[in-house]
Amino acid sequence: MRNLNTLFRPKSLAVLGSVWARNVIEQCAKMGFAGDVWPVHPTKPEIGGIPAFRSLADLPDAPDACFIGVNRHATVEIVEELSAMGGGGAICFASGWSETGEADLQSRLVAGAGDMPILGPNCYGILNYLDGAAIWPDQHGGTRVESGVGIITQSSNIGITLTMQRRGMPLAYLACVGNAAQSGPSDFARAMLADDRVTALGMYLEGIDDPVALAGIAEAARAAGKGIVALKGGKTEAGVAAAATHTASLAGGRVASSAYLAQAGIAEVHTLGELVEVLKVFHAHGPLPGRRIASMSCSGGEAGLVSDLAEGTGLAFPPLTEARRKRLFDVLGPLVTLANPLDYQTFIWGDEAATTEVISAMLEDCDAGVFVIDPPRSDRASPESYAPALRSLVAAAEVTGRPTFAVSSLSDTCSEGEAQALMAQGVTPLMGLETALAALDAAAAEPGRPGWRPWARVSDGETRMLDEVEGKALLKTAGVSVPEGVSAGDLGALATEAVGLRPPLVLKGLGFAHKSEAGAVRLDLHSLEGQAGIKGAAGYLVEEMVTGAVAEVLVGLRRDPVYGATVTVGLGGVTTELLDDTVTRILPVTRDEIARALRGLRLWPLLDGYRGRARPDLGALLDAVMALQALMADDPDLVEIEVNPFILTETGAVAADALIRKAL
């Protein structure tokens, strides 16, 4: 594990290059960097008004950090020299590495760095707003802070944008990791969170470098009261097998990444606005204890919008208790309809004491409170009449100790100055009603299971598909129920072998990934007499049909190129993709986690006795999923196991069809 402390908090900084190096010097001066800045250039006498050294060898000491603003080939040589002289770390600014097909050059860069940490290549660098170190070759919008959030991004442009926000988010660190050839997001996450002045961490990720390490970092952060929130970019579903199974098409990259973040206890958002708002929540309060929200506004329209926009989130608005109703009635009287969300109307507008009591009463029995308020623009109107309501909000937050949020309906109806003033008084402003509600939902994400880490990744390689006979034999050894059946190379031999089977029967042709689509399945047969061959079949399997079916469920486990392995469960059969009603989790999982995943399906009622239907034996299904997980854990050559469907009866779960791939 490399020490990134000196790179983040340097006492001395070397800058190499010309224009880009001058920019770094200017940004350090603007930030009030108190350390030494040493320009290095072979011909220029000075850079940015500071005398330049002709070479690294001429420096008074090995620099704590170095910004390398030269071409990629020279960057490799400089990194080698810095490492040899004991440099603390380097920012590799140049592009033109693995992202353009120059993987060998990038490998040389990493080898040349040795134990010295490098950031990038193909990145802007680091902004340290706590200590004033701006190893950064461009403009940025941040300012010095005493404490704040850290942000790691794999996009430098997104990093610049995040520094320009006007939402009151106190930014402590920003690191753009670029190609992350050596030190990746997990390394920088660990380094940022180790600083007591960092209150939370935000990440824009195009890929996750070390899922096992990041899960441990997230668990430690949560224990320290620090939340992590991530925006996962990129739609490529790398490593998905080409339509071999339903699981491959349903549990690809984006689905798996969302499952990983949830299980690691990392909040996931889908826009940059949500990322900023969640970070503000985390900065002020840490992860929220729950999603029970009290909503207040002086307009029925706003109350209705809150209710409508919260649909589809996990937010809940608990009904008012009798005690809360009495407190509210005593202040608001009979003309206000008491509810949550509450439209308290304008009878008490300007009355600080009354408004404080209303807000305090609403916050009882809730995890957090939302107060919808849009101060008028100060250049064309006066915000003075809104001041009593905001003071009441601050007072109620102080009295109740509950996380309290001033939410503007639009993102631009609360100015940066107003946002910062509210933050300083203990009330967190959230900008844009829809964004605010999504952020509150994300900020209340559950912690990961203590000690949970994903399985290690298994190297890709060629695979072979087991035929159904082999696959079911393997399932049977694991304790998974399969139908009674026999197989043979031709129908004549099969008929002889099938004498002891009880009809109705199922005849299947072997050698097909999707038998139904290939016309290789014949159902409800009473004998094999008169059956014609199946075109393209490599052999035949005949089984007793499973009777008494209550439901069909898909269960698929597959190795994942990033997260180790996944399990997908959902309503099964030939319409699996059409229904698109599955849930994916990262292995390992517990029995209870799979039970909760099933309850998260849209069609869960069909598995729970909907309108008097028989209930399937879900206990048997859960036993089977655990058996399949154990089977894959014990055999690293198993690449994929899909049972579609498990036929569930009232007394069991039978693997009616199985597709299994193993490494060669």
Short mmCIF file of C-alpha atoms in Angstrom, two decimals, residues 110-512:
data_model
loop_
_atom_site.label_atom_id
_atom_site.label_comp_id
_atom_site.label_asym_id
_atom_site.label_seq_id
_atom_site.Cartn_x
_atom_site.Cartn_y
_atom_site.Cartn_z
CA VAL A 110 4.13 2.16 -13.92
CA ALA A 111 7.32 0.11 -13.82
CA GLY A 112 9.42 3.26 -13.72
CA ALA A 113 7.47 4.65 -10.77
CA GLY A 114 8.22 1.66 -8.58
CA ASP A 115 6.94 2.35 -5.07
CA MET A 116 6.45 6.06 -5.74
CA PRO A 117 2.74 6.86 -6.17
CA ILE A 118 1.63 8.41 -9.43
CA LEU A 119 -1.72 9.93 -10.33
CA GLY A 120 -2.99 9.32 -13.84
CA PRO A 121 -1.70 9.43 -16.47
CA ASN A 122 -4.09 11.52 -18.57
CA CYS A 123 -5.40 13.58 -15.67
CA TYR A 124 -5.39 17.08 -14.21
CA GLY A 125 -4.25 16.40 -10.68
CA ILE A 126 -5.16 17.22 -7.09
CA LEU A 127 -6.80 20.17 -5.37
CA ASN A 128 -6.28 20.40 -1.62
CA TYR A 129 -8.53 23.17 -0.33
CA LEU A 130 -7.60 22.41 3.27
CA ASP A 131 -3.92 23.28 2.96
CA GLY A 132 -3.91 25.33 -0.24
CA ALA A 133 -2.02 22.90 -2.48
CA ALA A 134 -3.33 23.17 -6.05
CA ILE A 135 -1.40 20.66 -8.17
CA TRP A 136 -3.72 21.64 -10.96
CA PRO A 137 -3.04 23.20 -14.39
CA ASP A 138 -6.31 25.06 -14.97
CA GLN A 139 -8.94 27.27 -13.40
CA HIS A 140 -11.14 25.88 -10.65
CA GLY A 141 -13.97 27.26 -8.56
CA GLY A 142 -13.17 26.17 -5.02
CA THR A 143 -11.90 28.09 -2.03
CA ARG A 144 -10.08 27.29 1.21
CA VAL A 145 -12.08 25.42 3.87
CA GLU A 146 -11.49 24.11 7.39
CA SER A 147 -13.30 20.84 6.66
CA GLY A 148 -15.34 19.40 3.83
CA VAL A 149 -15.93 16.54 1.46
CA GLY A 150 -13.49 14.71 -0.77
CA ILE A 151 -14.22 13.91 -4.41
CA ILE A 152 -12.50 11.40 -6.68
CA THR A 153 -13.27 11.48 -10.38
CA GLN A 154 -12.02 9.61 -13.41
CA SER A 155 -12.94 12.61 -15.58
CA SER A 156 -10.96 15.83 -15.24
CA ASN A 157 -13.69 17.89 -16.91
CA ILE A 158 -16.26 16.60 -14.46
CA GLY A 159 -13.82 17.47 -11.70
CA ILE A 160 -13.58 21.06 -12.93
CA THR A 161 -17.37 21.27 -13.12
CA LEU A 162 -17.78 20.05 -9.56
CA THR A 163 -15.46 22.79 -8.28
CA MET A 164 -17.70 25.37 -9.94
CA GLN A 165 -20.90 24.40 -8.06
CA ARG A 166 -22.75 27.20 -6.26
CA ARG A 167 -24.75 24.98 -3.92
CA GLY A 168 -22.82 25.52 -0.71
CA MET A 169 -20.91 22.23 -0.77
CA PRO A 170 -17.63 22.61 1.15
CA LEU A 171 -14.97 20.86 -0.95
CA ALA A 172 -11.85 19.68 0.88
CA TYR A 173 -10.10 17.56 -1.77
CA LEU A 174 -10.55 16.80 -5.44
CA ALA A 175 -8.45 14.17 -7.21
CA CYS A 176 -8.74 13.30 -10.90
CA VAL A 177 -7.32 9.82 -11.40
CA GLY A 178 -7.48 9.60 -15.20
CA ASN A 179 -6.28 6.20 -16.41
CA ALA A 180 -5.51 5.10 -12.84
CA ALA A 181 -2.60 3.07 -14.16
CA GLN A 182 -1.07 2.56 -10.73
CA SER A 183 -2.89 4.25 -7.85
CA GLY A 184 -6.62 3.94 -8.32
CA PRO A 185 -9.84 5.30 -6.82
CA SER A 186 -9.63 2.93 -3.85
CA ASP A 187 -6.14 4.16 -2.94
CA PHE A 188 -7.22 7.79 -3.06
CA ALA A 189 -10.45 7.07 -1.19
CA ARG A 190 -8.48 5.54 1.66
CA ALA A 191 -6.07 8.49 1.75
CA MET A 192 -8.80 11.14 1.74
CA LEU A 193 -10.93 9.49 4.40
CA ALA A 194 -7.93 9.09 6.68
CA ASP A 195 -7.87 12.90 7.03
CA ASP A 196 -10.08 13.84 9.99
CA ARG A 197 -11.02 17.07 8.21
CA VAL A 198 -12.76 15.09 5.45
CA THR A 199 -16.42 14.53 6.31
CA ALA A 200 -17.61 12.43 3.35
CA LEU A 201 -16.49 11.08 -0.01
CA GLY A 202 -17.98 11.40 -3.48
CA MET A 203 -16.84 9.38 -6.49
CA TYR A 204 -17.42 9.62 -10.23
CA LEU A 205 -16.35 6.20 -11.45
CA GLU A 206 -16.03 4.75 -14.92
CA GLY A 207 -14.68 1.54 -13.42
CA ILE A 208 -13.99 0.12 -9.96
CA ASP A 209 -10.35 -0.82 -9.57
CA ASP A 210 -10.50 -2.96 -6.43
CA PRO A 211 -14.00 -3.95 -5.27
CA VAL A 212 -12.70 -5.91 -2.28
CA ALA A 213 -10.64 -2.97 -0.99
CA LEU A 214 -13.38 -0.43 -1.65
CA ALA A 215 -15.92 -2.51 0.31
CA GLY A 216 -13.56 -2.46 3.29
CA ILE A 217 -13.01 1.28 2.94
CA ALA A 218 -16.77 1.88 2.84
CA GLU A 219 -17.31 -0.19 5.98
CA ALA A 220 -14.60 1.69 7.86
CA ALA A 221 -15.96 5.04 6.67
CA ARG A 222 -19.48 4.19 7.83
CA ALA A 223 -18.10 3.18 11.24
CA ALA A 224 -16.47 6.62 11.43
CA GLY A 225 -19.76 8.33 10.53
CA LYS A 226 -18.62 9.21 7.01
CA GLY A 227 -20.80 8.40 4.02
CA ILE A 228 -19.59 7.52 0.53
CA VAL A 229 -21.67 8.29 -2.55
CA ALA A 230 -20.89 7.22 -6.12
CA LEU A 231 -22.02 8.13 -9.62
CA LYS A 232 -21.12 5.24 -11.92
CA GLY A 233 -20.57 6.27 -15.53
CA GLY A 234 -20.14 4.14 -18.64
CA LYS A 235 -22.69 1.84 -20.24
CA THR A 236 -20.37 -0.84 -21.57
CA GLU A 237 -21.22 -4.25 -20.19
CA ALA A 238 -17.77 -5.81 -20.46
CA GLY A 239 -17.50 -9.53 -20.18
CA VAL A 240 -21.14 -10.36 -20.96
CA ALA A 241 -21.37 -13.72 -22.70
CA ALA A 242 -22.96 -13.28 -26.11
CA ALA A 243 -26.59 -14.17 -25.43
CA ALA A 244 -25.63 -17.60 -24.07
CA THR A 245 -27.98 -17.23 -21.11
CA HIS A 246 -30.75 -15.04 -19.78
CA THR A 247 -28.49 -14.23 -16.82
CA ALA A 248 -25.84 -12.74 -19.11
CA SER A 249 -28.32 -10.31 -20.63
CA LEU A 250 -29.99 -9.40 -17.34
CA ALA A 251 -27.02 -9.08 -14.96
CA GLY A 252 -24.54 -7.07 -17.01
CA GLY A 253 -22.25 -4.23 -16.01
CA ARG A 254 -24.67 -1.51 -14.90
CA VAL A 255 -26.89 -3.91 -12.95
CA ALA A 256 -23.91 -5.55 -11.28
CA SER A 257 -22.31 -2.21 -10.35
CA SER A 258 -25.53 -1.01 -8.70
CA ALA A 259 -25.76 -4.27 -6.76
CA TYR A 260 -22.15 -3.93 -5.63
CA LEU A 261 -22.55 -0.35 -4.43
CA ALA A 262 -25.68 -1.23 -2.46
CA GLN A 263 -24.08 -4.25 -0.80
CA ALA A 264 -20.93 -2.28 0.03
CA GLY A 265 -23.03 0.41 1.72
CA ILE A 266 -22.13 3.06 -0.87
CA ALA A 267 -24.97 5.39 -1.85
CA GLU A 268 -25.58 5.48 -5.60
CA VAL A 269 -26.84 8.51 -7.53
CA HIS A 270 -27.53 9.10 -11.20
CA THR A 271 -26.75 12.79 -11.77
CA LEU A 272 -24.03 15.23 -10.75
CA GLY A 273 -26.66 17.35 -8.98
CA GLU A 274 -27.63 14.40 -6.80
CA LEU A 275 -23.96 13.72 -6.08
CA VAL A 276 -23.45 17.26 -4.77
CA GLU A 277 -26.66 17.23 -2.69
CA VAL A 278 -25.88 13.86 -1.07
CA LEU A 279 -22.40 15.10 -0.19
CA LYS A 280 -23.95 18.10 1.56
CA VAL A 281 -26.22 15.79 3.55
CA PHE A 282 -23.27 13.59 4.49
CA HIS A 283 -21.12 16.59 5.39
CA ALA A 284 -23.72 17.94 7.80
CA HIS A 285 -25.20 14.73 9.21
CA GLY A 286 -23.43 11.65 7.93
CA PRO A 287 -25.61 8.85 6.51
CA LEU A 288 -29.25 9.41 7.44
CA PRO A 289 -30.73 6.94 9.95
CA GLY A 290 -33.83 6.25 7.83
CA ARG A 291 -36.27 7.43 5.20
CA ARG A 292 -39.17 8.61 7.38
CA ILE A 293 -39.59 12.22 6.22
CA ALA A 294 -41.66 15.14 7.46
CA SER A 295 -42.49 17.57 4.66
CA MET A 296 -43.67 21.15 5.17
CA SER A 297 -44.57 23.96 2.79
CA CYS A 298 -46.99 26.87 2.68
CA SER A 299 -48.52 25.71 -0.60
CA GLY A 300 -50.73 22.81 -1.56
CA GLY A 301 -48.97 22.67 -4.91
CA GLU A 302 -45.61 22.13 -3.27
CA ALA A 303 -47.02 19.53 -0.88
CA GLY A 304 -48.49 17.67 -3.83
CA LEU A 305 -45.22 17.84 -5.76
CA VAL A 306 -43.31 16.41 -2.83
CA SER A 307 -45.70 13.48 -2.67
CA ASP A 308 -45.63 12.91 -6.43
CA LEU A 309 -41.87 13.23 -6.87
CA ALA A 310 -41.16 10.91 -3.94
CA GLU A 311 -43.06 8.14 -5.76
CA GLY A 312 -40.56 5.49 -6.78
CA THR A 313 -38.08 6.39 -4.05
CA GLY A 314 -37.85 4.70 -0.67
CA LEU A 315 -38.97 7.83 1.14
CA ALA A 316 -42.00 7.55 3.43
CA PHE A 317 -44.15 10.26 4.97
CA PRO A 318 -45.48 8.84 8.25
CA PRO A 319 -49.08 9.76 9.12
CA LEU A 320 -49.46 12.25 11.94
CA THR A 321 -49.87 10.84 15.41
CA GLU A 322 -52.58 12.23 17.65
CA ALA A 323 -49.96 14.04 19.72
CA ARG A 324 -48.54 15.72 16.62
CA ARG A 325 -52.02 16.61 15.38
CA LYS A 326 -52.85 18.32 18.67
CA ARG A 327 -49.65 20.38 18.61
CA LEU A 328 -50.29 21.44 15.03
CA PHE A 329 -53.99 22.17 15.61
CA ASP A 330 -53.18 24.39 18.56
CA VAL A 331 -51.08 26.59 16.26
CA LEU A 332 -52.77 26.29 12.85
CA GLY A 333 -56.43 26.03 13.85
CA PRO A 334 -59.29 24.31 12.01
CA LEU A 335 -58.78 25.78 8.53
CA VAL A 336 -55.57 23.86 7.79
CA THR A 337 -55.79 20.22 6.75
CA LEU A 338 -53.30 18.37 8.91
CA ALA A 339 -51.30 15.82 6.95
CA ASN A 340 -47.78 14.80 5.97
CA PRO A 341 -46.75 16.36 3.59
CA LEU A 342 -48.19 19.44 5.27
CA ASP A 343 -49.48 22.57 3.57
CA TYR A 344 -49.48 24.88 6.59
CA GLN A 345 -50.74 27.76 4.40
CA THR A 346 -49.84 31.36 5.29
CA PHE A 347 -51.82 32.07 8.45
CA ILE A 348 -48.60 32.06 10.48
CA TRP A 349 -46.34 33.63 7.84
CA GLY A 350 -43.85 35.91 9.59
CA ASP A 351 -44.59 34.47 13.08
CA GLU A 352 -41.27 32.88 14.08
CA ALA A 353 -42.49 31.24 17.27
CA ALA A 354 -45.53 29.67 15.62
CA THR A 355 -43.55 28.45 12.61
CA THR A 356 -40.86 26.98 14.86
CA GLU A 357 -43.54 25.04 16.77
CA VAL A 358 -45.09 23.71 13.55
CA ILE A 359 -41.75 22.53 12.19
CA SER A 360 -40.77 21.01 15.55
CA ALA A 361 -44.07 19.14 15.80
CA MET A 362 -43.73 17.77 12.28
CA LEU A 363 -40.21 16.51 13.01
CA GLU A 364 -41.42 14.25 15.83
CA ASP A 365 -41.15 10.54 14.98
CA CYS A 366 -39.31 11.28 11.71
CA ASP A 367 -35.73 10.74 10.60
CA ALA A 368 -35.47 14.09 8.81
CA GLY A 369 -37.52 17.12 7.80
CA VAL A 370 -37.99 18.87 4.47
CA PHE A 371 -39.06 22.54 4.42
CA VAL A 372 -39.85 23.70 0.89
CA ILE A 373 -38.95 27.35 0.49
CA ASP A 374 -37.81 29.45 -2.48
CA PRO A 375 -36.44 32.87 -1.46
CA PRO A 376 -37.10 35.49 -4.16
CA ARG A 377 -34.20 36.75 -6.26
CA SER A 378 -32.62 39.69 -4.49
CA ASP A 379 -31.90 41.72 -7.65
CA ARG A 380 -35.61 42.17 -8.47
CA ALA A 381 -37.43 41.49 -5.19
CA SER A 382 -36.85 41.56 -1.46
CA PRO A 383 -36.19 38.30 0.43
CA GLU A 384 -36.81 39.97 3.81
CA SER A 385 -40.26 38.47 4.36
CA TYR A 386 -38.75 34.97 4.02
CA ALA A 387 -36.19 35.53 6.78
CA PRO A 388 -38.55 34.65 9.70
CA ALA A 389 -39.39 31.27 8.13
CA LEU A 390 -35.72 30.45 7.65
CA ARG A 391 -34.91 31.52 11.21
CA SER A 392 -37.73 29.27 12.42
CA LEU A 393 -36.25 26.38 10.48
CA VAL A 394 -32.86 26.93 12.11
CA ALA A 395 -34.48 27.12 15.56
CA ALA A 396 -36.52 23.94 15.04
CA ALA A 397 -33.45 22.04 13.86
CA GLU A 398 -31.60 23.13 16.98
CA VAL A 399 -34.48 22.26 19.31
CA THR A 400 -35.21 18.82 17.84
CA GLY A 401 -31.72 17.75 16.79
CA ARG A 402 -33.25 16.22 13.66
CA PRO A 403 -31.57 16.61 10.25
CA THR A 404 -33.48 19.48 8.67
CA PHE A 405 -33.34 20.60 5.04
CA ALA A 406 -34.37 23.81 3.32
CA VAL A 407 -35.39 22.60 -0.13
CA SER A 408 -35.78 24.97 -3.06
CA SER A 409 -38.22 23.87 -5.75
CA LEU A 410 -35.80 24.96 -8.49
CA SER A 411 -32.03 24.59 -8.43
CA ASP A 412 -31.47 28.34 -8.91
CA THR A 413 -33.88 29.86 -6.39
CA CYS A 414 -31.42 29.63 -3.52
CA SER A 415 -28.22 31.63 -3.99
CA GLU A 416 -24.76 30.44 -3.01
CA GLY A 417 -24.61 33.02 -0.22
CA GLU A 418 -27.97 31.91 1.20
CA ALA A 419 -26.90 28.28 0.97
CA GLN A 420 -23.64 28.93 2.82
CA ALA A 421 -25.40 30.95 5.50
CA LEU A 422 -27.88 28.14 6.15
CA MET A 423 -25.10 25.55 6.28
CA ALA A 424 -23.31 27.65 8.88
CA GLN A 425 -26.47 27.65 11.04
CA GLY A 426 -27.00 23.89 10.95
CA VAL A 427 -29.63 23.67 8.20
CA THR A 428 -28.65 22.02 4.95
CA PRO A 429 -30.03 23.61 1.76
CA LEU A 430 -30.91 21.22 -1.05
CA MET A 431 -31.41 22.59 -4.56
CA GLY A 432 -34.19 21.37 -6.84
CA LEU A 433 -37.10 19.42 -5.40
CA GLU A 434 -36.71 16.26 -7.47
CA THR A 435 -32.94 16.22 -6.95
CA ALA A 436 -33.34 16.85 -3.22
CA LEU A 437 -35.73 13.94 -2.72
CA ALA A 438 -33.50 11.60 -4.71
CA ALA A 439 -30.53 12.74 -2.62
CA LEU A 440 -32.34 12.13 0.67
CA ASP A 441 -33.30 8.67 -0.53
CA ALA A 442 -29.68 7.90 -1.44
CA ALA A 443 -28.31 9.40 1.79
CA ALA A 444 -30.38 6.90 3.78
CA ALA A 445 -28.92 3.88 1.95
CA GLU A 446 -28.42 0.90 4.24
CA PRO A 447 -24.92 0.04 5.43
CA GLY A 448 -23.27 -3.01 3.97
CA ARG A 449 -23.35 -6.30 5.84
CA PRO A 450 -20.46 -6.24 8.36
CA GLY A 451 -17.44 -8.01 6.94
CA TRP A 452 -18.95 -8.45 3.46
CA ARG A 453 -16.42 -8.61 0.66
CA PRO A 454 -17.04 -9.78 -2.90
CA TRP A 455 -15.28 -12.86 -4.19
CA ALA A 456 -11.96 -12.43 -5.94
CA ARG A 457 -12.12 -12.15 -9.70
CA VAL A 458 -11.31 -15.22 -11.78
CA SER A 459 -9.28 -14.81 -14.96
CA ASP A 460 -11.20 -14.99 -18.22
CA GLY A 461 -10.60 -17.93 -20.53
CA GLU A 462 -12.27 -20.31 -22.92
CA THR A 463 -15.24 -22.24 -21.61
CA ARG A 464 -17.36 -25.21 -22.56
CA MET A 465 -21.05 -25.68 -22.01
CA LEU A 466 -22.16 -28.81 -20.21
CA ASP A 467 -25.06 -30.58 -21.81
CA GLU A 468 -28.18 -30.77 -19.68
CA VAL A 469 -27.48 -34.33 -18.57
CA GLU A 470 -24.04 -33.38 -17.22
CA GLY A 471 -25.41 -30.19 -15.73
CA LYS A 472 -28.23 -31.84 -13.85
CA ALA A 473 -25.94 -34.56 -12.57
CA LEU A 474 -23.76 -31.80 -11.11
CA LEU A 475 -26.78 -30.07 -9.56
CA LYS A 476 -27.91 -33.34 -8.02
CA THR A 477 -24.54 -33.83 -6.30
CA ALA A 478 -25.04 -30.37 -4.74
CA GLY A 479 -28.41 -31.37 -3.30
CA VAL A 480 -30.56 -29.53 -5.85
CA SER A 481 -33.73 -31.38 -6.89
CA VAL A 482 -33.95 -32.34 -10.56
CA PRO A 483 -36.63 -34.34 -12.42
CA GLU A 484 -36.25 -38.08 -12.86
CA GLY A 485 -34.97 -38.74 -16.35
CA VAL A 486 -32.78 -40.76 -18.71
CA SER A 487 -30.72 -39.89 -21.78
CA ALA A 488 -29.54 -41.59 -24.93
CA GLY A 489 -27.98 -40.81 -28.28
CA ASP A 490 -31.07 -41.73 -30.29
CA LEU A 491 -34.80 -42.03 -29.78
CA GLY A 492 -34.87 -45.80 -30.09
CA ALA A 493 -32.44 -46.31 -27.23
CA LEU A 494 -34.17 -43.56 -25.27
CA ALA A 495 -37.53 -45.29 -25.50
CA THR A 496 -36.02 -48.44 -24.03
CA GLU A 497 -34.39 -46.53 -21.16
CA ALA A 498 -37.54 -44.53 -20.40
CA VAL A 499 -39.76 -47.49 -19.60
CA GLY A 500 -39.78 -46.83 -15.86
CA LEU A 501 -40.63 -43.13 -16.08
CA ARG A 502 -44.10 -41.93 -15.16
CA PRO A 503 -45.93 -39.73 -17.67
CA PRO A 504 -46.51 -36.99 -18.47
CA LEU A 505 -43.03 -36.73 -19.96
CA VAL A 506 -40.81 -34.02 -21.43
CA LEU A 507 -38.58 -34.78 -24.41
CA LYS A 508 -35.58 -32.53 -24.98
CA GLY A 509 -32.93 -32.35 -27.66
CA LEU A 510 -29.42 -31.85 -26.27
CA GLY A 511 -26.85 -29.36 -27.56
CA PHE A 512 -28.98 -26.20 -27.58
#
